[in-house]
mmCIF file of C-alpha atoms and ligand atoms in Angstrom:
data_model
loop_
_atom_site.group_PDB
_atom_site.id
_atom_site.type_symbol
_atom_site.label_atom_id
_atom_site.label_comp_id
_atom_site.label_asym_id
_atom_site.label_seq_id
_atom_site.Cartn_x
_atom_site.Cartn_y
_atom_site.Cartn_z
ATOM 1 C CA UNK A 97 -20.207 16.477 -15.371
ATOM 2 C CA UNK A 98 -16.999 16.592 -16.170
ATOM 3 C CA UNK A 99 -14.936 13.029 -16.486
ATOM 4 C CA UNK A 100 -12.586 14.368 -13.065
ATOM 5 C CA UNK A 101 -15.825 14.994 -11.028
ATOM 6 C CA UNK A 102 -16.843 11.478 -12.242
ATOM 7 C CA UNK A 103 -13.177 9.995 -10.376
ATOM 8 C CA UNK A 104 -11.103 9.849 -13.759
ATOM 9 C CA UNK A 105 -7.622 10.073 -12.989
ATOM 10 C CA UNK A 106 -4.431 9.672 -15.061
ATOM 11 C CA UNK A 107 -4.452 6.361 -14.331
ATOM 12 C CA UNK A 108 -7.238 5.788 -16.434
ATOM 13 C CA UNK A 109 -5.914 8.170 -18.875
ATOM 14 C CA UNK A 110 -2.767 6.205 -19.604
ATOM 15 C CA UNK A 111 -4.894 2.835 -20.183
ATOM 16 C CA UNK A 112 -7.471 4.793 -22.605
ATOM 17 C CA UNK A 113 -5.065 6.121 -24.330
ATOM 18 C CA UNK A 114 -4.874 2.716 -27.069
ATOM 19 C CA UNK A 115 -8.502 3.389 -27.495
ATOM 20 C CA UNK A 116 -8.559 6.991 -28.561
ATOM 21 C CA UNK A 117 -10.455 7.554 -31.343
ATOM 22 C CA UNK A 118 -12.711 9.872 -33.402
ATOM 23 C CA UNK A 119 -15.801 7.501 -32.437
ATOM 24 C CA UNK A 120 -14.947 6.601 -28.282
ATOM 25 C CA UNK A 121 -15.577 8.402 -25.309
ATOM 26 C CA UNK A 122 -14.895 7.357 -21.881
ATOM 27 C CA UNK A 123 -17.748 6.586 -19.882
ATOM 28 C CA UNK A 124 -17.853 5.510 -16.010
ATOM 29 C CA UNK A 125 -20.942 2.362 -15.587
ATOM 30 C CA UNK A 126 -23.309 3.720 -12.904
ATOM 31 C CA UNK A 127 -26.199 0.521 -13.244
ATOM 32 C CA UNK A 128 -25.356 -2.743 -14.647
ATOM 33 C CA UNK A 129 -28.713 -4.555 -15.698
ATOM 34 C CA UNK A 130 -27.505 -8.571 -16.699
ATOM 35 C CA UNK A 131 -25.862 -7.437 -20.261
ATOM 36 C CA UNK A 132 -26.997 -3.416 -20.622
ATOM 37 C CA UNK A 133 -25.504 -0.965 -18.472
ATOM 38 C CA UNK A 134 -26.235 3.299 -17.754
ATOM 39 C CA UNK A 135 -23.234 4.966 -18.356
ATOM 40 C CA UNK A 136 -22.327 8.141 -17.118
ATOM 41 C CA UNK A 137 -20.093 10.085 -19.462
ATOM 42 C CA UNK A 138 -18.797 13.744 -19.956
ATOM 43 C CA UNK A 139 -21.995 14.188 -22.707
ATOM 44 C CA UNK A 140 -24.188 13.135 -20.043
ATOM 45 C CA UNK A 141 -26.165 9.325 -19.249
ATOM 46 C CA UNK A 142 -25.933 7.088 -22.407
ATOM 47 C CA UNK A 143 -27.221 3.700 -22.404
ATOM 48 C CA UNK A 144 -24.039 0.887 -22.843
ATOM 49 C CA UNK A 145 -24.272 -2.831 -24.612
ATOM 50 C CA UNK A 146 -21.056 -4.943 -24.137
ATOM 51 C CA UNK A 147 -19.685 -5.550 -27.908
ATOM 52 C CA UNK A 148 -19.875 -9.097 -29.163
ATOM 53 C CA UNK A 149 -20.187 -12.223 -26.693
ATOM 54 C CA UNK A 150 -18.130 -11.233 -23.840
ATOM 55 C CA UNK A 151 -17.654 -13.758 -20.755
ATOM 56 C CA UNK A 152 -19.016 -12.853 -17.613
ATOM 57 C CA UNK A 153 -15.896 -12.696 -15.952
ATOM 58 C CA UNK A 154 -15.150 -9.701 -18.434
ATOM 59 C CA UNK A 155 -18.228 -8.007 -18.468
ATOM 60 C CA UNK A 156 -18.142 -4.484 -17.031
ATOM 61 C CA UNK A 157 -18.944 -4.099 -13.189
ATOM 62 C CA UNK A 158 -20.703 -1.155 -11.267
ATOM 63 C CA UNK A 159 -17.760 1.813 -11.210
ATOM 64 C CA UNK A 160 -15.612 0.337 -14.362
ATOM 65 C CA UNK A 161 -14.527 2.807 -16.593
ATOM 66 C CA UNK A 162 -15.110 1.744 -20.266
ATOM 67 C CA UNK A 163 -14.359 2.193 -23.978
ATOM 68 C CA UNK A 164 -17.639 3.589 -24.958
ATOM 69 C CA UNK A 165 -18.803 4.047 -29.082
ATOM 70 C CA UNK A 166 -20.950 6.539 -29.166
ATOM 71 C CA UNK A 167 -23.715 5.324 -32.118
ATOM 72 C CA UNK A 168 -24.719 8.689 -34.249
ATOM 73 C CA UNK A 169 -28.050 10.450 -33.133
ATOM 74 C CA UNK A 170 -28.507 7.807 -30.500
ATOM 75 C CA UNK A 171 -28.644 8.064 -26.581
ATOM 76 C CA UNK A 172 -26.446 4.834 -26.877
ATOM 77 C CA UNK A 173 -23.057 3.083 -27.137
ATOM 78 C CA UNK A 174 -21.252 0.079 -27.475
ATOM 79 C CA UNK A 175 -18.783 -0.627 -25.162
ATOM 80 C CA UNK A 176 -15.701 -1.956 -26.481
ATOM 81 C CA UNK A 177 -13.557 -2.881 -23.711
ATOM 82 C CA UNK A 178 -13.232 -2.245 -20.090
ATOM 83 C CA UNK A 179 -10.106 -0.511 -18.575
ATOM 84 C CA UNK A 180 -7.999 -1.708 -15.738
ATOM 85 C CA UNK A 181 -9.445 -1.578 -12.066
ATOM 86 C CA UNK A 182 -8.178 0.771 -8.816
ATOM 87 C CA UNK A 183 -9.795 -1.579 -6.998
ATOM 88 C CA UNK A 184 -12.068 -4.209 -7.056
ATOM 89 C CA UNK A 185 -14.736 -5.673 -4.557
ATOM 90 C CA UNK A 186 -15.209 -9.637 -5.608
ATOM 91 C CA UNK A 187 -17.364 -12.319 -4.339
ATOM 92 C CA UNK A 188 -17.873 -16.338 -4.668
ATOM 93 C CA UNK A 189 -20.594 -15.936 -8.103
ATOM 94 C CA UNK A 190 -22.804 -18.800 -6.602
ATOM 95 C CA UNK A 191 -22.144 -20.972 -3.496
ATOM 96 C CA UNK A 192 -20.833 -24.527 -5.294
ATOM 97 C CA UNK A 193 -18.786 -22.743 -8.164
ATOM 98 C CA UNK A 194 -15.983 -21.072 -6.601
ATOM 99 C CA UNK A 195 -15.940 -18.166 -9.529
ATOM 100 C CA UNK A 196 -14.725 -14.829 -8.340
ATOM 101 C CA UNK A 197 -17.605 -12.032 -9.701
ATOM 102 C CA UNK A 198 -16.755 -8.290 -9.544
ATOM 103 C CA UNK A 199 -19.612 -6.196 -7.856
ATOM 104 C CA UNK A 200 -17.927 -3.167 -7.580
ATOM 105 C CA UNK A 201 -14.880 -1.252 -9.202
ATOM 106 C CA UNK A 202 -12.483 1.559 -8.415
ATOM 107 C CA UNK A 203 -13.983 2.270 -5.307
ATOM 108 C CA UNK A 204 -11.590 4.595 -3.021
ATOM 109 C CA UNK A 205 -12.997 4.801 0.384
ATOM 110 C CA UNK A 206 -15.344 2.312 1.895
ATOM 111 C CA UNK A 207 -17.305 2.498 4.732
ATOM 112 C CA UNK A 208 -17.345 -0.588 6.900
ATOM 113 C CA UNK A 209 -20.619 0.315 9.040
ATOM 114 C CA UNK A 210 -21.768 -1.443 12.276
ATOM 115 C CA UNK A 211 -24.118 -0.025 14.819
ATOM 116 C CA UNK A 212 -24.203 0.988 18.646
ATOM 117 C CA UNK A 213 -26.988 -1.473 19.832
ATOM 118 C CA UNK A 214 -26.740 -5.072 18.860
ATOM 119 C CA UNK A 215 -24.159 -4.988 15.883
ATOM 120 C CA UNK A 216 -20.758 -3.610 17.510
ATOM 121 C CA UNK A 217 -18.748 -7.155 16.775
ATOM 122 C CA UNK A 218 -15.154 -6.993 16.443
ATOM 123 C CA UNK A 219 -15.175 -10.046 14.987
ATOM 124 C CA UNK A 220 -17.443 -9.248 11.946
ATOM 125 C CA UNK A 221 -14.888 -5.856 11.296
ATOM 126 C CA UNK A 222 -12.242 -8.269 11.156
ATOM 127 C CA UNK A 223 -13.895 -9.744 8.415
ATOM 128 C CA UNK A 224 -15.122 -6.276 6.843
ATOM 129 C CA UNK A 225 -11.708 -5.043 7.060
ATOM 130 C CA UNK A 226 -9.780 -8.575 5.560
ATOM 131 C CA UNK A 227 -12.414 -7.804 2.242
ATOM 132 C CA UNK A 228 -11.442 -4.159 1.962
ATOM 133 C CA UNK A 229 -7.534 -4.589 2.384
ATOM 134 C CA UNK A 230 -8.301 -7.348 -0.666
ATOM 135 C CA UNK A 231 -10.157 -4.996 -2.556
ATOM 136 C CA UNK A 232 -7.570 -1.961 -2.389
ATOM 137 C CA UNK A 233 -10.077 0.717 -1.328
ATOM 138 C CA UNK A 234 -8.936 2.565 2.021
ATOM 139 C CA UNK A 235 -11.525 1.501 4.670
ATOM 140 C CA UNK A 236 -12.810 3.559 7.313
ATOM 141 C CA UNK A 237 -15.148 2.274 10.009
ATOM 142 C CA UNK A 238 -18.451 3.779 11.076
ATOM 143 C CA UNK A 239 -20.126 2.873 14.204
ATOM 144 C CA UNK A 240 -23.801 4.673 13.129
ATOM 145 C CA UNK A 241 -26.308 5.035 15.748
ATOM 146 C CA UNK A 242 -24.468 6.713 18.655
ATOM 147 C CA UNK A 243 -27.662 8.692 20.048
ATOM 148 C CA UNK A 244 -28.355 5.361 21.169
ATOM 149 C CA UNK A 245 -25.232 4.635 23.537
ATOM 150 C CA UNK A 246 -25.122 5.927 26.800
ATOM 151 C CA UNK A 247 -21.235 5.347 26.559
ATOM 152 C CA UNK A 248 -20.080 5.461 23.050
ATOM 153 C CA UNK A 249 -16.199 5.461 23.942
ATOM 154 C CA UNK A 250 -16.715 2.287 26.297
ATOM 155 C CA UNK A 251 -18.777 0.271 23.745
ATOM 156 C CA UNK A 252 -16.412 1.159 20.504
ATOM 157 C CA UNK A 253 -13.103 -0.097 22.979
ATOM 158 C CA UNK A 254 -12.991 -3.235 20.969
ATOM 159 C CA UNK A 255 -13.597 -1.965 17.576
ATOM 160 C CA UNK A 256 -10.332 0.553 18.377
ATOM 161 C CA UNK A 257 -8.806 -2.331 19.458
ATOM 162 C CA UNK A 258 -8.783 -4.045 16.334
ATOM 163 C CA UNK A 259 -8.547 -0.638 14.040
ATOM 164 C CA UNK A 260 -4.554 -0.842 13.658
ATOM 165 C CA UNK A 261 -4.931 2.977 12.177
ATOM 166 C CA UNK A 262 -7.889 2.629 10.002
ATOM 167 C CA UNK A 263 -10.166 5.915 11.260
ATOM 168 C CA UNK A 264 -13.169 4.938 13.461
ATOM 169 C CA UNK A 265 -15.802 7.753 13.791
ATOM 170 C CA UNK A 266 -18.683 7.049 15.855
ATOM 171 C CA UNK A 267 -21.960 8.988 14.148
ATOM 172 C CA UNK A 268 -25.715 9.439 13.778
ATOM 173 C CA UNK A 269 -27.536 9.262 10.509
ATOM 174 C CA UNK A 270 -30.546 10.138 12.644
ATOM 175 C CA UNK A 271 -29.851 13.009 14.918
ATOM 176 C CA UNK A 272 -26.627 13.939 12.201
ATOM 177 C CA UNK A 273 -23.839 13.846 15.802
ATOM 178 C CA UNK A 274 -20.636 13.384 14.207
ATOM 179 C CA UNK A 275 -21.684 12.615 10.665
ATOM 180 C CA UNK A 276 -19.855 15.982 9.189
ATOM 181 C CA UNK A 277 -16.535 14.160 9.578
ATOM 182 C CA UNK A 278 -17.594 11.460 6.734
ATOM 183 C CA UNK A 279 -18.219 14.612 4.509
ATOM 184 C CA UNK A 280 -14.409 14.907 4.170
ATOM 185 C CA UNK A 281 -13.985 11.377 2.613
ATOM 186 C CA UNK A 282 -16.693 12.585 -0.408
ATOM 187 C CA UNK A 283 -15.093 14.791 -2.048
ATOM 188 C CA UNK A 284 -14.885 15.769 -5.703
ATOM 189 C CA UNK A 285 -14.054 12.470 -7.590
ATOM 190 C CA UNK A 286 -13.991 10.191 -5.070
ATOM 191 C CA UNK A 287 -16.310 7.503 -4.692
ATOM 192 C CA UNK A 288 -17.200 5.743 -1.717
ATOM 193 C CA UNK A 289 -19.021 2.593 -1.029
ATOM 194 C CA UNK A 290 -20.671 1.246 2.162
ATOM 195 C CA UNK A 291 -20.104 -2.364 3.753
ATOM 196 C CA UNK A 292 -22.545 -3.860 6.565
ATOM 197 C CA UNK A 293 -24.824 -5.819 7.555
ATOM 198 C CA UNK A 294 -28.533 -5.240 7.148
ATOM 199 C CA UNK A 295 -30.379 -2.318 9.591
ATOM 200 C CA UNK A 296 -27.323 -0.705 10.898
ATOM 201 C CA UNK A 297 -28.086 2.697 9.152
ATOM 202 C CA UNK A 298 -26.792 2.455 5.503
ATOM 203 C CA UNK A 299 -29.651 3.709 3.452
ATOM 204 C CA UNK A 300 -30.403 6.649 6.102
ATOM 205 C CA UNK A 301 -26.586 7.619 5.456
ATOM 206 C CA UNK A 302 -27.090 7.324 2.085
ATOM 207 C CA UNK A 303 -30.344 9.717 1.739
ATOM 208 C CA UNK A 304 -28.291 12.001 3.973
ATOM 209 C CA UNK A 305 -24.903 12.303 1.905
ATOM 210 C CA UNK A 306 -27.553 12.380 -1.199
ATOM 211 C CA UNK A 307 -29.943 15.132 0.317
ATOM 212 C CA UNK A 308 -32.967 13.734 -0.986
ATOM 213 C CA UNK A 309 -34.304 10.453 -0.296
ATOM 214 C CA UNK A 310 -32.226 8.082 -3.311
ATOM 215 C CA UNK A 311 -32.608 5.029 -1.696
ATOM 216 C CA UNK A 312 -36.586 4.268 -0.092
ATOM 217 C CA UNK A 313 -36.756 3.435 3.759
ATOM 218 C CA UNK A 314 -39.676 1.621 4.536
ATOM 219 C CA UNK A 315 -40.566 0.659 8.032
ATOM 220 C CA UNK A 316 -42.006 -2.675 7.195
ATOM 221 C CA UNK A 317 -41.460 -4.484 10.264
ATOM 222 C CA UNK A 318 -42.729 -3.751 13.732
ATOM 223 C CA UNK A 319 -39.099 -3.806 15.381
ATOM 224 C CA UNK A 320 -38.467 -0.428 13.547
ATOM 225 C CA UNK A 321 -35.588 -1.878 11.664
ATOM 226 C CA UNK A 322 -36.989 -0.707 8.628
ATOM 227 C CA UNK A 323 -36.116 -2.088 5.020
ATOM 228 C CA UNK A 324 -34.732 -0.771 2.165
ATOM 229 C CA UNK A 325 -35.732 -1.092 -1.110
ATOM 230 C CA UNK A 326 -33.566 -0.475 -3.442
ATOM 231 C CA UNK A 327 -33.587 -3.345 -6.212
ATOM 232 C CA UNK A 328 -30.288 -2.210 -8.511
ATOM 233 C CA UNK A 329 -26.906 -1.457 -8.059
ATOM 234 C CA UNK A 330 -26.201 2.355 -8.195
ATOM 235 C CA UNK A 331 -22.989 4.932 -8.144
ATOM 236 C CA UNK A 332 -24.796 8.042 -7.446
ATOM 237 C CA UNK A 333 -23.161 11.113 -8.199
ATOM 238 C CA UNK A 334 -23.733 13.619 -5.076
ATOM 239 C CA UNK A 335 -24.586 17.194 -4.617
ATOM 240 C CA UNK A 336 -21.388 18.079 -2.824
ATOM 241 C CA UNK A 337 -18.622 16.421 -5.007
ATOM 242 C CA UNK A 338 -18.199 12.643 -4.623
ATOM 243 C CA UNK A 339 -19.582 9.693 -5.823
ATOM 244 C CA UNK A 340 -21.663 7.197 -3.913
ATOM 245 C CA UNK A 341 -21.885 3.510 -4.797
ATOM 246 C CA UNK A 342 -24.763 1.054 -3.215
ATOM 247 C CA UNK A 343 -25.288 -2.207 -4.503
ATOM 248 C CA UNK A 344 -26.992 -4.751 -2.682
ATOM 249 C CA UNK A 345 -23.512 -7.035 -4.187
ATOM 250 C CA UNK A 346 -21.880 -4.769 -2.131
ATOM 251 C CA UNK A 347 -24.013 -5.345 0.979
ATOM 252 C CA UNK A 348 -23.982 -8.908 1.511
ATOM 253 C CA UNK A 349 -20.456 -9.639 0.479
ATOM 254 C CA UNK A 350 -19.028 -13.004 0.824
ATOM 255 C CA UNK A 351 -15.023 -12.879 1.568
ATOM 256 C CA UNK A 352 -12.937 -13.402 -1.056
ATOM 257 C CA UNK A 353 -9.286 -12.716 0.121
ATOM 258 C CA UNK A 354 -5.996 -14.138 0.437
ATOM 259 C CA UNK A 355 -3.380 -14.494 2.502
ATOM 260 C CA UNK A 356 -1.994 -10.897 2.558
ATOM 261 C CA UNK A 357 -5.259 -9.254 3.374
ATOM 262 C CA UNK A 358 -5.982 -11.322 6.414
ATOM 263 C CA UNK A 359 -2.347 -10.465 7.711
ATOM 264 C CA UNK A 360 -3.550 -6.485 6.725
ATOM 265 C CA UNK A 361 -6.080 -6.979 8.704
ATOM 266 C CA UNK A 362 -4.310 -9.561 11.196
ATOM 267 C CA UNK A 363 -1.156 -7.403 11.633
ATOM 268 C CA UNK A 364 -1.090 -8.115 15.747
ATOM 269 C CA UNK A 365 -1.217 -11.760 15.819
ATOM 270 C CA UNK A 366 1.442 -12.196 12.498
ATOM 271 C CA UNK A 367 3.932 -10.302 14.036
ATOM 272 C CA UNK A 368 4.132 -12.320 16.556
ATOM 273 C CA UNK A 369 5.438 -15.142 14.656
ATOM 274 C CA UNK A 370 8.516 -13.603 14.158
ATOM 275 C CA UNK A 371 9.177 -15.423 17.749
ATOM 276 C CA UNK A 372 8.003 -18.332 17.425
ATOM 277 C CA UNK A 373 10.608 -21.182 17.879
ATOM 278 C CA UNK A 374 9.703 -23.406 14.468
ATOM 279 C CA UNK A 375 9.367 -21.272 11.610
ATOM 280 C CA UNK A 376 7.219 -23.832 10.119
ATOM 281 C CA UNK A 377 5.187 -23.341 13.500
ATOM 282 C CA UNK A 378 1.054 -24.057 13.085
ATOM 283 C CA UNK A 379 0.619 -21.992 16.211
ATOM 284 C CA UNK A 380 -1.452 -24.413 17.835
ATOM 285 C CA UNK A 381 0.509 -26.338 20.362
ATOM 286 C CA UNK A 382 4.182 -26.402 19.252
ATOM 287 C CA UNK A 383 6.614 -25.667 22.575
ATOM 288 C CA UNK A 384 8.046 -21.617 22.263
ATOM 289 C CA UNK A 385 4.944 -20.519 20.282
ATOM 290 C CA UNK A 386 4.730 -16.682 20.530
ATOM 291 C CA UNK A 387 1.400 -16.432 19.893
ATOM 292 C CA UNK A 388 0.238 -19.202 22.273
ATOM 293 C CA UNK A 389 2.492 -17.929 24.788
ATOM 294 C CA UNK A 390 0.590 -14.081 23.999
ATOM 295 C CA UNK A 391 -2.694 -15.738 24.825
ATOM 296 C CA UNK A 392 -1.522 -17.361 28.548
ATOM 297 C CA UNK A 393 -0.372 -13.791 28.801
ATOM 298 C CA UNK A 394 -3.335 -11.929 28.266
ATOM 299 C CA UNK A 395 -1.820 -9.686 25.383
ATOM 300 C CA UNK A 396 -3.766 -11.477 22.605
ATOM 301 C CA UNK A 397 -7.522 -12.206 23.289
ATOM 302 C CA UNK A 398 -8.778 -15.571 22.765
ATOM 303 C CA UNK A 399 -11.486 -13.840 20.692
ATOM 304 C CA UNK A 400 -8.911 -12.267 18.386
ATOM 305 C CA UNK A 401 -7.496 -15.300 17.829
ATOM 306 C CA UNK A 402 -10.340 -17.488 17.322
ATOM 307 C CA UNK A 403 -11.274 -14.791 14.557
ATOM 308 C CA UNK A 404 -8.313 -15.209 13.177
ATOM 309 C CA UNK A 405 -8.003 -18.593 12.979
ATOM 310 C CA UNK A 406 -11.565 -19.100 11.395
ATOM 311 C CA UNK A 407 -10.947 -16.513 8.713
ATOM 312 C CA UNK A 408 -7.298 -18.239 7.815
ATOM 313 C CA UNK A 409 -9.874 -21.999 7.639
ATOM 314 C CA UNK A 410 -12.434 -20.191 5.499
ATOM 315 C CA UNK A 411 -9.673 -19.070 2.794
ATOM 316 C CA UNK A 412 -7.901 -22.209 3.237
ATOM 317 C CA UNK A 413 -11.236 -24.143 1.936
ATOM 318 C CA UNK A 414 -11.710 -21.306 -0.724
ATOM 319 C CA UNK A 415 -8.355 -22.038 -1.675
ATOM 320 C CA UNK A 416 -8.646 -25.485 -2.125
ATOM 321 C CA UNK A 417 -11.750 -25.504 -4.211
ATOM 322 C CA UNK A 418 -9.888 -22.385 -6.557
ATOM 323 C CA UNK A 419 -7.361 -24.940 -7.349
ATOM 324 C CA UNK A 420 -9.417 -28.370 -7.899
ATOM 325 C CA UNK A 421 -11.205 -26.059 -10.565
ATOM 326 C CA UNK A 422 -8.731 -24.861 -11.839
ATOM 327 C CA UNK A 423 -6.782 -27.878 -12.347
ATOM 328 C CA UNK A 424 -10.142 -29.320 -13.751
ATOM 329 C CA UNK A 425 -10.176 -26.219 -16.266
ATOM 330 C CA UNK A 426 -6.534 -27.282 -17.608
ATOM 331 C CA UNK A 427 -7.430 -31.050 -17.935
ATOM 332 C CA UNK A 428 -10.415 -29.944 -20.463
ATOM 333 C CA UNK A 429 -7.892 -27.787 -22.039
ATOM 334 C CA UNK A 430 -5.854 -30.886 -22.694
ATOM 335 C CA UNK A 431 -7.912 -32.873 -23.922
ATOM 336 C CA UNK A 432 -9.414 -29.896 -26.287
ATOM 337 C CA UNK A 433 -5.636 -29.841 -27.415
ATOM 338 C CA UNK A 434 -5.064 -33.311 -27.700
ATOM 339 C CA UNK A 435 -8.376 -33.520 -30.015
ATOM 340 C CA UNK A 436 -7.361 -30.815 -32.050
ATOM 341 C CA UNK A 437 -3.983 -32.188 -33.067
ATOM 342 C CA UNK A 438 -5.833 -35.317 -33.661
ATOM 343 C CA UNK A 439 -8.525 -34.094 -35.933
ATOM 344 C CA UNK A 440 -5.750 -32.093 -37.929
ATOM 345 C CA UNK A 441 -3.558 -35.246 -38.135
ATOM 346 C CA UNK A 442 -6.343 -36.722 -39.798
ATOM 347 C CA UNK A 443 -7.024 -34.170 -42.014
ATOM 348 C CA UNK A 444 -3.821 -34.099 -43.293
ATOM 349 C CA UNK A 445 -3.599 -38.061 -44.344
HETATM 350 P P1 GDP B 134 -29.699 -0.491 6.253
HETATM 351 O O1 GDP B 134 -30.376 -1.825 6.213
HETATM 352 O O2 GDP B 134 -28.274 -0.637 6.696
HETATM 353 O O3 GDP B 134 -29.811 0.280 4.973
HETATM 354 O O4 GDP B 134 -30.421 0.358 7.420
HETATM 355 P P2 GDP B 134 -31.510 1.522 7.300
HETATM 356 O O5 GDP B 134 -30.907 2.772 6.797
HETATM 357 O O6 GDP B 134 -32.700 0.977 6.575
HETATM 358 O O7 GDP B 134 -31.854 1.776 8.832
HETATM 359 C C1 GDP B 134 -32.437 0.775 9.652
HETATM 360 C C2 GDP B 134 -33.188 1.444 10.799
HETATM 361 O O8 GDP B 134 -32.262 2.092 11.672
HETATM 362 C C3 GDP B 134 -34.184 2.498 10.354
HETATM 363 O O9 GDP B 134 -35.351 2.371 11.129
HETATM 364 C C4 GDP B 134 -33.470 3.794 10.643
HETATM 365 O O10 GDP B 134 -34.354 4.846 10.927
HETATM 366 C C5 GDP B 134 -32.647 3.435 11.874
HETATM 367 N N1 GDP B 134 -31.439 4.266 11.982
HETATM 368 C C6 GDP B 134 -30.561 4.574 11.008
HETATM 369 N N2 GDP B 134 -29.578 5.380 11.469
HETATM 370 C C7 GDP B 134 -29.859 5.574 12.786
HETATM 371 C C8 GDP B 134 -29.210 6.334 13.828
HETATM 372 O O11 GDP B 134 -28.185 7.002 13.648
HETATM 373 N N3 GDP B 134 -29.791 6.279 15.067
HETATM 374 C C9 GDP B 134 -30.924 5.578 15.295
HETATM 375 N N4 GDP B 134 -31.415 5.601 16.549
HETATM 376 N N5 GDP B 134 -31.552 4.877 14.361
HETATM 377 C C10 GDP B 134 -31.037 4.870 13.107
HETATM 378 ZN ZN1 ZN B 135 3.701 -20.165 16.776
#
């Protein structure tokens, strides 16, 4: 494959470009095992280990391009550094430590996917959509399963609703209704992720863009939900041009946004603080608030604001524990300092 048809772009060429030498290649990380990573690279798969001790938070993530040295006569490289993200999809790295992880990297489209049925919550786009404007991929919204709505246009009304231009295509993985149109988004280079919650259809899209069955759908469970069971984190490079990315990181993603995303995402109910009376306004209760005064007029729906308003407390609280560590980090820093000079004073008389 060549490095275009694996999404290099000049982009990446420009950051490289420090790097050339005789010894390094380019190479795109398609599985990241805890250190070791598969690379995918212009001479074909090689198998990657990080140089020297490198942090977590700079380890390479699923879709980084990296500095790869190719060691003579072997299938393998070091890597030497990772290059600057597109994009990047992040999450809390365990639920007390408030550490942002990479799961995926320079993904350009990503498919936030609910289903007709059960799973058709504007409220849980909201939140699909906040994490994608934060990521910088373009997001597009599938609603899979459509065979199974006797009035598709009716029951996708509120996802439109909340859409604010972002493409909505209502398809079947199944029965294959409407699923063409997603062909256009993998195209040569371009790699595209999927986003949703468990069942609604992503490995069946997944075996279809692939052609043959990648990802293993087992129907476990009597409710025909199926399950999948994929175990690693995979970009997949398909038949027909583009590059798929799975990862189970990718699947159960925890937000990690601020501010500006939510208003992306939120660009109905912001605007209207332009009229508010206070600019300092809480929206809340303050006389000649626009948005309250939206709500007794039926132009913003309580739901839509509720959403809203529980997204803005859940990155308020991320916020809040970002800064205690970090303000913990800088007092050990201090005193590190502080002993330093200390133990060099000492030295010195
Ligand atoms: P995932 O958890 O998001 O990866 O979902 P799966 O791909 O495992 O699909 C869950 C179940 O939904 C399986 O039983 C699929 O056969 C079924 N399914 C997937 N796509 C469709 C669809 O377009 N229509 C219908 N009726 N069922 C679907
Ligand atoms: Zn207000």
């Amino acid at each position: 494959m060549t490095l275009e048809e694996l999404g290099w772009s000049a982009f990446f060429a420009d950051a490289f470009e420090p790097y050339k030498r005789d010894d390094t290649i380019p190479a795109r990380v398609a599985v990241r095992h805890h250190g070791p990573c598969e690379l995918l690279t212009e001479q074909g798969p090689l198998g990657g280990v990080p140089m020297g001790r490198l942090d977590e938070s700079k380890l390479p993530a699923v879709g980084d391009w990296v500095v790869a040295r190719k060691l003579p006569g072997e299938r393998k490289a070091l890597i030497e550094a990772v290059l600057p993200r597109r994009s990047a999809f992040t999450r809390k790295e365990a639920w007390e430590r408030t550490v942002e992880q990479v799961v995926a990297a320079n993904i350009d489209t990503v498919f936030l996917v609910s289903a007709f049925g059960q799973d058709l919550n504007p409220r849980r786009m909201e939140r699909y959509l906040t994490g994608a404007w934060e990521s910088g991929a373009e997001p597009v919204i599938v609603l899979n399963k459509v065979d199974l709505s006797d009035d598709p246009g009716a029951e996708a009304a509120a996802i439109e609703a909340i859409a604010f231009g972002v493409p909505v295509h209502a398809v079947s993985a199944v029965s294959g209704e409407g699923a063409d149109v997603l062909d256009s988004y993998l195209v040569r280079g371009r790699t595209v992720a999927l986003l949703g919650s468990s069942g609604v259809g992503k490995s069946t899209l997944v075996n279809r863009f692939a052609g043959d069955p990648v990802m293993k759908i087992r129907d476990l469970r009597q409710d025909g939900r199926g399950r999948h069971t994929t175990t690693h984190r995979e970009l997949v490079p398909l038949p027909g041009g583009g590059l798929l990315l799975d990862t189970p990181g990718m699947r159960e993603l925890q937000l990690w946004a601020g501010e500006e995303a939510l208003d992306s995402a939120f660009e109905d109910v912001v605007g209207l603080f332009a009229g508010c009376r206070f600019n300092d306004c809480s929206h809340e209760r303050e006389p000649g608030c626009a948005v309250q005064e939206a709500l007794r007029s039926g132009e913003l729906s309580q739901e839509r604001y509720d959403g809203w308003r529980k997204l803005q407390r859940e990155l308020h609280r991320l916020e809040i524990r970002r800064d205690a560590r970090l303000r913990a980090e800088a007092r050990r820093e201090v005193r590190r300092f502080s002993r330093s000079v200390k133990n060099r004073n000492k030295a010195r008389y």
